[in-house]
Coordinates of N, CA, C and O in Angstrom, one line a residue:
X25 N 0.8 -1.2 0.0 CA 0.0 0.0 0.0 C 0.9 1.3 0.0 O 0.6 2.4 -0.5
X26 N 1.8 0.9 0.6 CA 2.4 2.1 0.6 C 3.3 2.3 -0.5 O 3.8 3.5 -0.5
X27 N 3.6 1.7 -1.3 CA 4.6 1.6 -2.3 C 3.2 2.5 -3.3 O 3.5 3.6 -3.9
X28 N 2.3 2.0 -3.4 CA 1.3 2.8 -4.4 C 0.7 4.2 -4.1 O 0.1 4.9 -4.8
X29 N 1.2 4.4 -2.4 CA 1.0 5.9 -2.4 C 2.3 6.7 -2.9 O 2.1 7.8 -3.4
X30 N 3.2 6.3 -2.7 CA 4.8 6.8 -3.1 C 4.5 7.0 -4.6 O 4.7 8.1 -5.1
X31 N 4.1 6.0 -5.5 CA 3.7 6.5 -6.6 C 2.8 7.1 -6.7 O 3.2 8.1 -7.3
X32 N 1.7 7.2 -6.6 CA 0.8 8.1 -6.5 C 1.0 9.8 -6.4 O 0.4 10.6 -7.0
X33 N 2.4 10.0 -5.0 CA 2.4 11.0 -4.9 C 3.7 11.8 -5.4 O 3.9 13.0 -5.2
X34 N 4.8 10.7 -6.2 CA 5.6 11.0 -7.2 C 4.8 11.7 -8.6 O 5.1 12.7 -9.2
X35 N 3.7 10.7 -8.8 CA 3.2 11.5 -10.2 C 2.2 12.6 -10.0 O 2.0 13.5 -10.8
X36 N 1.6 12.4 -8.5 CA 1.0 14.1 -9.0 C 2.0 15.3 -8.8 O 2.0 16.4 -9.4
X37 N 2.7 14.8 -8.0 CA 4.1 15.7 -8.0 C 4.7 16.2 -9.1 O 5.1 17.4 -9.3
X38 N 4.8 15.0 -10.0 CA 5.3 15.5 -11.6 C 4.2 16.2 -12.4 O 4.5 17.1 -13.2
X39 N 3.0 15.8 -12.0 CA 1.9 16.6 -12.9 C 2.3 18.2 -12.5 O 2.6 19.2 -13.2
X40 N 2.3 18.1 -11.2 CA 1.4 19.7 -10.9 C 3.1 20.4 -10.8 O 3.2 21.6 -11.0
X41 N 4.1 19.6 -10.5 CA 5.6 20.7 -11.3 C 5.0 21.0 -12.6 O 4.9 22.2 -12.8
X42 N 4.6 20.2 -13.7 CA 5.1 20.4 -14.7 C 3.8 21.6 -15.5 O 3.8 22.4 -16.4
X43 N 2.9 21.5 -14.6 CA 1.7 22.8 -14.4 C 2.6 24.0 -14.4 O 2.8 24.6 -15.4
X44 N 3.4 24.4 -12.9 CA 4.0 25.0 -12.6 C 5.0 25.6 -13.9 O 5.1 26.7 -14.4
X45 N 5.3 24.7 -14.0 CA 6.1 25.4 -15.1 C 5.5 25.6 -16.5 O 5.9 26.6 -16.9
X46 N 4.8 25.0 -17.4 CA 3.8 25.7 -18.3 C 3.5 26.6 -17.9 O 3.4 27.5 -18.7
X47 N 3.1 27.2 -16.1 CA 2.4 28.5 -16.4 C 3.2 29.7 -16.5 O 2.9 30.8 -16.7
X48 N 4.3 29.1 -16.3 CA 5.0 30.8 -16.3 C 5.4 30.8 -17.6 O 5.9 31.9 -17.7
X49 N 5.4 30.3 -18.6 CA 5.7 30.3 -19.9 C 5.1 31.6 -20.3 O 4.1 31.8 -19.6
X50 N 5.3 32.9 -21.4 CA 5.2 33.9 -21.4 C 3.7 33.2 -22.6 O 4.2 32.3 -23.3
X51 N 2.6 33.3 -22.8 CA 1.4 32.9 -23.7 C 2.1 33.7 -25.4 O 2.0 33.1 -26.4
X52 N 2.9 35.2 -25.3 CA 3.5 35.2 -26.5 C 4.2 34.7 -26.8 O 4.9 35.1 -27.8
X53 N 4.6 33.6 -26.3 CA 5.9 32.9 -26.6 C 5.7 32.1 -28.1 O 5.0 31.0 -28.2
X54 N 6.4 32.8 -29.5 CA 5.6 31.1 -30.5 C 6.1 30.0 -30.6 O 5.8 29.3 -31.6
X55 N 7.0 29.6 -29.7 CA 7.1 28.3 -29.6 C 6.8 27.5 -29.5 O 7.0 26.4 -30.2
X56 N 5.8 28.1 -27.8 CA 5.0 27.4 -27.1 C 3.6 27.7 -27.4 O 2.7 27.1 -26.9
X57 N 3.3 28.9 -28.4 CA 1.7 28.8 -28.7 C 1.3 28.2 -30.0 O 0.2 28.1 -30.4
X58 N 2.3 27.9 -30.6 CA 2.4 28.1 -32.1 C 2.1 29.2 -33.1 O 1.8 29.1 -34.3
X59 N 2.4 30.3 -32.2 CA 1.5 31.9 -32.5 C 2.3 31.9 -33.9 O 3.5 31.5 -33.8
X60 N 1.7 32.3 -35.4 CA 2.3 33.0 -36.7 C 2.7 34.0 -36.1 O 1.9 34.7 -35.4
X61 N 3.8 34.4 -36.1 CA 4.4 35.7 -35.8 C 4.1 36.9 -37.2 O 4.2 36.4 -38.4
X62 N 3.7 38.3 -37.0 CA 2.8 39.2 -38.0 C 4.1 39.0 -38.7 O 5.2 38.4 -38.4
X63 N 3.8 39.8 -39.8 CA 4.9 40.0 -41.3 C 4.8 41.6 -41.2 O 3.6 42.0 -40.9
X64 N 5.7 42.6 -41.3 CA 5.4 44.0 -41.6 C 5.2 43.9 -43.4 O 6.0 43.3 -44.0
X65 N 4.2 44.5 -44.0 CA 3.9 44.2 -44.7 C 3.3 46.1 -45.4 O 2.5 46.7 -44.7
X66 N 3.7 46.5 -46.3 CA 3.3 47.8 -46.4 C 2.0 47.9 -46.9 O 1.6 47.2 -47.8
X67 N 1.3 48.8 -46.5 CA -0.3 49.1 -46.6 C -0.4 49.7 -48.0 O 0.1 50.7 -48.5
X68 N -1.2 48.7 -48.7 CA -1.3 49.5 -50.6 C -1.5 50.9 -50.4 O -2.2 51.4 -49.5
X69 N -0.4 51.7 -51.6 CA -1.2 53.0 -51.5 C -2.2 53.5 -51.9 O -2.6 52.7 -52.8
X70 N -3.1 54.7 -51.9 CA -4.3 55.0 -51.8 C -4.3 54.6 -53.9 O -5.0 53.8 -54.5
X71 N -3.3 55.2 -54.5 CA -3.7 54.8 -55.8 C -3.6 53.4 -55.9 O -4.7 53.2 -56.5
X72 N -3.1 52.5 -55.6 CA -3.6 51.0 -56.0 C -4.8 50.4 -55.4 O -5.1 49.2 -55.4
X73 N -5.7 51.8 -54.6 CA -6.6 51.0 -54.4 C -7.7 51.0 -55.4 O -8.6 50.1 -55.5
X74 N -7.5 52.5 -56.7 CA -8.2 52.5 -57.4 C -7.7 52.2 -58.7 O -8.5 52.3 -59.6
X75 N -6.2 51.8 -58.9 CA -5.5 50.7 -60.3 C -5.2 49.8 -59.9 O -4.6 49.1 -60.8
X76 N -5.3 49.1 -58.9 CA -4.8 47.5 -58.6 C -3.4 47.9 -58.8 O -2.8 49.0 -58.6
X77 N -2.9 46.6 -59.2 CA -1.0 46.9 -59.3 C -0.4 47.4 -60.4 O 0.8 47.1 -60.7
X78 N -1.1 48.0 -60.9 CA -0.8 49.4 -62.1 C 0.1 50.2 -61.1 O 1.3 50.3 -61.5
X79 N -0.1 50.6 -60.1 CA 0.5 51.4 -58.9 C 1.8 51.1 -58.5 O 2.6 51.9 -57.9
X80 N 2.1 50.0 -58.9 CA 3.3 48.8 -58.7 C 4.5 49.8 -59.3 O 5.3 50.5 -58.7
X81 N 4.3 49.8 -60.7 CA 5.0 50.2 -61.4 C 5.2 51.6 -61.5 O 5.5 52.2 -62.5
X82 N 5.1 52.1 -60.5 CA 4.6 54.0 -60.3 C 5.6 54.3 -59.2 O 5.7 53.5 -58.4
X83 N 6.6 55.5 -59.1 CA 7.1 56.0 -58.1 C 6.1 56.7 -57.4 O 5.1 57.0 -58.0
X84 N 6.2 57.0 -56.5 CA 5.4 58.4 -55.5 C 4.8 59.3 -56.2 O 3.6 59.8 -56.1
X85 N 5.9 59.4 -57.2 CA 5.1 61.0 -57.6 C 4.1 60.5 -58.7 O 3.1 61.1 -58.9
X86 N 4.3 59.7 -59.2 CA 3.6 59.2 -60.5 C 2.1 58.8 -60.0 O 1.0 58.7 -60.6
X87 N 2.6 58.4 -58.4 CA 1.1 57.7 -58.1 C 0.3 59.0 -57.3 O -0.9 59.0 -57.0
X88 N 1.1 60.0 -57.0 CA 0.5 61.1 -56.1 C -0.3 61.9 -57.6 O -1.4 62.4 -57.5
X89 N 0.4 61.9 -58.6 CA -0.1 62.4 -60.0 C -1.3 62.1 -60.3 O -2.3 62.8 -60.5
X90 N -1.3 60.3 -60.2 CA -2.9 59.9 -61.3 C -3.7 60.1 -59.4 O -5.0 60.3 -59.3
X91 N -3.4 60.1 -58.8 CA -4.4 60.3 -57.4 C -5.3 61.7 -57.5 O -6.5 61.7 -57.1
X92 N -4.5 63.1 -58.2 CA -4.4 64.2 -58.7 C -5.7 63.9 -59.5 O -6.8 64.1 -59.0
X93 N -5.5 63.4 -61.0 CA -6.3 63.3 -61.5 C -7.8 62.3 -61.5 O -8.9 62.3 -62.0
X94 N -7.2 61.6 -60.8 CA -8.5 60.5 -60.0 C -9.4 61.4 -58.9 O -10.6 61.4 -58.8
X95 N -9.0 61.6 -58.5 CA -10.0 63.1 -57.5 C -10.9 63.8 -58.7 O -12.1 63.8 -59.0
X96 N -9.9 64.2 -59.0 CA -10.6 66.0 -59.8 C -11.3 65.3 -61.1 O -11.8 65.9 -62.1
X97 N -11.4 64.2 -61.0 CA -12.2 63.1 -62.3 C -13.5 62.8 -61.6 O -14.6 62.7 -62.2
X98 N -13.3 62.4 -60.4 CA -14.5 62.2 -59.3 C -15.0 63.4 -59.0 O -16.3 63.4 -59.2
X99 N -14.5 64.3 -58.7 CA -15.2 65.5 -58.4 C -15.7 66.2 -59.5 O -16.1 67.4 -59.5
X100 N -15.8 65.4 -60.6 CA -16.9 66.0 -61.9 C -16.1 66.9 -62.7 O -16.7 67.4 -63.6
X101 N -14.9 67.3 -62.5 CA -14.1 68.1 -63.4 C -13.9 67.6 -65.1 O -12.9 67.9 -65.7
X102 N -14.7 66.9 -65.8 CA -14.7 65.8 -67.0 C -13.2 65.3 -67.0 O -12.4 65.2 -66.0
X103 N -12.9 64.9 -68.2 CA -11.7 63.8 -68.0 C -10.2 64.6 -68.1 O -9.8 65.4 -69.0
X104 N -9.6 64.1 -66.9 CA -8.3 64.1 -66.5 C -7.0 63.9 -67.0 O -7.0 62.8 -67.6
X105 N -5.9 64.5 -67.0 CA -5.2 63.9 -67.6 C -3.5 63.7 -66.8 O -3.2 64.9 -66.6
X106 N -2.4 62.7 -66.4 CA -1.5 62.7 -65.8 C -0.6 61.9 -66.6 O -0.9 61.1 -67.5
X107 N 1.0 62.6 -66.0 CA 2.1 62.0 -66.8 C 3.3 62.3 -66.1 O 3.4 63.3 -65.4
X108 N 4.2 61.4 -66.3 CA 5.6 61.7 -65.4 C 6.2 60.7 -66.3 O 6.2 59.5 -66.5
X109 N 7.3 62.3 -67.0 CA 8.0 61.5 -68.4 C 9.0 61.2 -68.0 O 9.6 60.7 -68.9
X110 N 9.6 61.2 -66.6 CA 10.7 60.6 -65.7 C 10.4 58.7 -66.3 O 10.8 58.0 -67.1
X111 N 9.5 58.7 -65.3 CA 9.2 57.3 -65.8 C 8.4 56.6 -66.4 O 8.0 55.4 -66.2
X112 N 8.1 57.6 -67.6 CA 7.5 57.0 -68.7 C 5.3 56.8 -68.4 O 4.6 56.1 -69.1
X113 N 5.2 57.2 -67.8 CA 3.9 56.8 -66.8 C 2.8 58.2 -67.3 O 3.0 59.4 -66.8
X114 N 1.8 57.9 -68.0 CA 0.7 58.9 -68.2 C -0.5 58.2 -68.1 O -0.8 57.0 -67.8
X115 N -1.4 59.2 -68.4 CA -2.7 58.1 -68.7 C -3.6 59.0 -68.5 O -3.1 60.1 -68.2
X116 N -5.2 58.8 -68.4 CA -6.3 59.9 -68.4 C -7.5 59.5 -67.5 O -7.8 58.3 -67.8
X117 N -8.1 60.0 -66.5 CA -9.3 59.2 -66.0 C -10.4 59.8 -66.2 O -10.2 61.0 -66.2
X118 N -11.7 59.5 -66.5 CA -12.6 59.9 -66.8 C -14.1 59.6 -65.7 O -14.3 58.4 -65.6
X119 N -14.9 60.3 -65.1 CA -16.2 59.3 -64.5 C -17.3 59.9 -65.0 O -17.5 61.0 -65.7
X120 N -18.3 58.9 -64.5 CA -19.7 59.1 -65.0 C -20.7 58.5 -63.9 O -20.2 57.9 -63.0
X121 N -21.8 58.6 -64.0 CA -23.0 58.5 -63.2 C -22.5 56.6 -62.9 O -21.9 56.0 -63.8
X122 N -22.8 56.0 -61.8 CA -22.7 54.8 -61.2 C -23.7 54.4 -60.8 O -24.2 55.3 -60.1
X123 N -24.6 53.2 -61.1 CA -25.2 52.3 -60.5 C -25.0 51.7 -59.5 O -25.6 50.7 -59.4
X124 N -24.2 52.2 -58.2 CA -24.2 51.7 -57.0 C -24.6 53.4 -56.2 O -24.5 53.8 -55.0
X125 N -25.1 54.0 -57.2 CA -26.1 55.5 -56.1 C -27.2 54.7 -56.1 O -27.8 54.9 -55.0
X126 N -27.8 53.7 -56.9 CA -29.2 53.1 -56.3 C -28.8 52.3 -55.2 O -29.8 52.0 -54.5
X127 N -27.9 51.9 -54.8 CA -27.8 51.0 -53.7 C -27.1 51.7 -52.2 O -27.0 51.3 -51.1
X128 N -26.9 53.0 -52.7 CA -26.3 53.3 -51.7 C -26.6 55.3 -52.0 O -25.8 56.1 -52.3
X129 N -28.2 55.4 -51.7 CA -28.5 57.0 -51.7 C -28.1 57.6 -50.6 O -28.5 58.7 -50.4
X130 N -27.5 57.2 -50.0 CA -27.3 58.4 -48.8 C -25.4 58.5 -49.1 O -24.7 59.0 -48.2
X131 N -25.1 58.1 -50.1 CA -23.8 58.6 -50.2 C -23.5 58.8 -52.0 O -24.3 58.4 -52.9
X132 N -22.5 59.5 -52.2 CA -22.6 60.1 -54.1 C -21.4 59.0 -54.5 O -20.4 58.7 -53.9
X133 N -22.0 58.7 -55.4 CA -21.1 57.5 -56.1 C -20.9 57.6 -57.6 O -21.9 57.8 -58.2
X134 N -19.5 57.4 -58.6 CA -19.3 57.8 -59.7 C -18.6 56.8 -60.1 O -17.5 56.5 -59.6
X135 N -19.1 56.3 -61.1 CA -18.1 55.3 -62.3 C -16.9 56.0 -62.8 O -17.0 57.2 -63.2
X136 N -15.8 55.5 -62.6 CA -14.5 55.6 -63.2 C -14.2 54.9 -64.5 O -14.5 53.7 -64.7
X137 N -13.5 55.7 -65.4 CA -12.6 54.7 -66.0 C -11.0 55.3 -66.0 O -10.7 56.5 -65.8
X138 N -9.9 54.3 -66.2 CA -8.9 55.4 -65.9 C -7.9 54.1 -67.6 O -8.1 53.0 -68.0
X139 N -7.2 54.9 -68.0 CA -6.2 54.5 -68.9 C -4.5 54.9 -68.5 O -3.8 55.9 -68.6
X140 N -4.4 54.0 -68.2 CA -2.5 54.1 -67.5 C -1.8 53.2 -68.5 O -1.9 52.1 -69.1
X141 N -0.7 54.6 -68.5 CA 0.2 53.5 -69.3 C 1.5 53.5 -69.1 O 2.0 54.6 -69.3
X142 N 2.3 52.5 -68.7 CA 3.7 52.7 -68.1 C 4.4 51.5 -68.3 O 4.2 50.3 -68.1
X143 N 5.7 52.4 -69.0 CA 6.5 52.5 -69.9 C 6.0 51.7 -71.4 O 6.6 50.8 -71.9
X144 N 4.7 52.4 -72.0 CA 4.6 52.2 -72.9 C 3.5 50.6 -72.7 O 3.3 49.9 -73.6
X145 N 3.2 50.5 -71.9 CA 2.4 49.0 -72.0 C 0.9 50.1 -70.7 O 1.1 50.7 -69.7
X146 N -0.4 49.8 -71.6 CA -1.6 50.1 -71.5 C -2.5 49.7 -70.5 O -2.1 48.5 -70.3
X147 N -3.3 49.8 -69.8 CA -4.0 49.4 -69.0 C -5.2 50.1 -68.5 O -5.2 51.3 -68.1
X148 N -6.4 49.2 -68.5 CA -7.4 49.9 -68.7 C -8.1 49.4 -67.4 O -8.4 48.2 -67.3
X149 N -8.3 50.3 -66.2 CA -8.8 50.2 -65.1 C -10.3 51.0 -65.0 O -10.4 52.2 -65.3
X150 N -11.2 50.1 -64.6 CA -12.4 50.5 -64.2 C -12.9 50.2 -62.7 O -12.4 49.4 -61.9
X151 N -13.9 51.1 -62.5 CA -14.3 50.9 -61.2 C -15.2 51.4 -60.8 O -16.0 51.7 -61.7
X152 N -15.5 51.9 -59.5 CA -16.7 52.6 -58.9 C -16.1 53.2 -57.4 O -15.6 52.5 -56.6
X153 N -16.4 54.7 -57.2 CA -15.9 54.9 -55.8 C -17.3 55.6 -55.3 O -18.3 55.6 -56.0
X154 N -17.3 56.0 -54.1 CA -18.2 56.7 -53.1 C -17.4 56.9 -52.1 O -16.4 56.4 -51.6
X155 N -18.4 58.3 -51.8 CA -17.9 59.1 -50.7 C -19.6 59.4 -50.0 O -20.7 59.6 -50.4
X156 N -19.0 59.5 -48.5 CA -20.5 60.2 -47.8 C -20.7 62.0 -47.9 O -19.8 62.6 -48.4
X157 N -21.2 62.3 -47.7 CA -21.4 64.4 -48.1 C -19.5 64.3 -46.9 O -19.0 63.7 -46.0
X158 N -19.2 65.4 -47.9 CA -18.1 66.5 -47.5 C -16.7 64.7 -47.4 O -15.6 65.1 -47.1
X159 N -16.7 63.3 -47.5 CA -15.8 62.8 -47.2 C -15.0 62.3 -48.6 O -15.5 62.4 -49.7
X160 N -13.5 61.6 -48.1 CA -12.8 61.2 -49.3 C -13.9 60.2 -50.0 O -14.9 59.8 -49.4
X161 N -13.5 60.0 -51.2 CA -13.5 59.1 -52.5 C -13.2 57.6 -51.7 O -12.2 57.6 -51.0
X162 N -13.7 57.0 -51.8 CA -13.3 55.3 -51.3 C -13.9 54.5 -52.6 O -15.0 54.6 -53.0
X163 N -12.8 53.6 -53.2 CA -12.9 52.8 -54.2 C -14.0 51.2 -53.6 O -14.0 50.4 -52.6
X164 N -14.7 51.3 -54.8 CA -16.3 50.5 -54.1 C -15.8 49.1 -55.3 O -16.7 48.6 -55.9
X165 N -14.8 48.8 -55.5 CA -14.6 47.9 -56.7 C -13.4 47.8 -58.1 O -13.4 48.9 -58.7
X166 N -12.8 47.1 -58.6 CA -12.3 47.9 -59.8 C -11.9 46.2 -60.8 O -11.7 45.1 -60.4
X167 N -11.7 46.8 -62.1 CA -11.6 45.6 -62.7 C -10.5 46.0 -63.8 O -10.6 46.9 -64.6
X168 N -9.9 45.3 -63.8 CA -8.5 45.9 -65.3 C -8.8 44.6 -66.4 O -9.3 43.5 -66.6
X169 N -8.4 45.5 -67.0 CA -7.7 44.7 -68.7 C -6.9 44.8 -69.2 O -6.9 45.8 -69.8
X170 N -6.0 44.2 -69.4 CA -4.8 44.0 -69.6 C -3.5 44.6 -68.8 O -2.4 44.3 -69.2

């Protein structure tokens, strides 16, 4: 009998050490959580939200340019036009009345099209943005060709 309490009180002994020590384990630990540790990963900029990765191929200024004319194309100014012969990069945006103001009247919404072309290779981005009274432009979709 007593030989089975000696074990008995060897293994809960081992149990509740080995409690002991799991708990102090830090829970960020990814070792022990298997936690994915994040990726820094850069936030698309505001033009690739409305060329997809047309934007890719754009320095700053090129993308701060068609953003220039993607605004003032939304804000009803007729069709736009941008270029940065640095790196070859122009193109024109144009909008028009959108089919997502029936789905969404309490905010103003306008069909895009935009034509980018850099370094000589074409691309035809379409889309749809909305804004609520007095806020930015937010891209509601977009679809390229080629």
């Amino acid at each position: 009998m007593r030989r089975k309490l000696a074990i008995a009180f060897v293994l809960s002994s081992s149990i509740l050490a080995g409690c002991a020590t799991t708990s102090t384990v830090p829970a960020t630990d990814p070792a022990t959580t298997n936690a994915v540790q994040p990726v820094n990963v850069d936030p698309p900029s505001a033009a690739a939200l409305f060329i997809g990765d047309a934007a890719t191929h754009m320095d700053e200024k090129a993308r701060n340019d068609y953003l220039v004319a993607q605004m003032s194309a939304l804000d009803g100014n007729g069709k736009t036009t941008f270029e940065n012969e640095a790196l070859g990069v122009q193109g024109s945006v144009e909008s028009g009345p959108s089919v997502l103001t029936a789905l969404h009247p309490d905010m103003e919404c306008r069909r895009y099209s935009s034509v980018v072309w850099v370094l000589g290779t074409g691309r035809l981005v379409e889309g749809d943005a909305c804004r609520d009274k007095d806020g930015p432009w937010q891209a509601m979709g977009i679809r390229h060709d080629g």
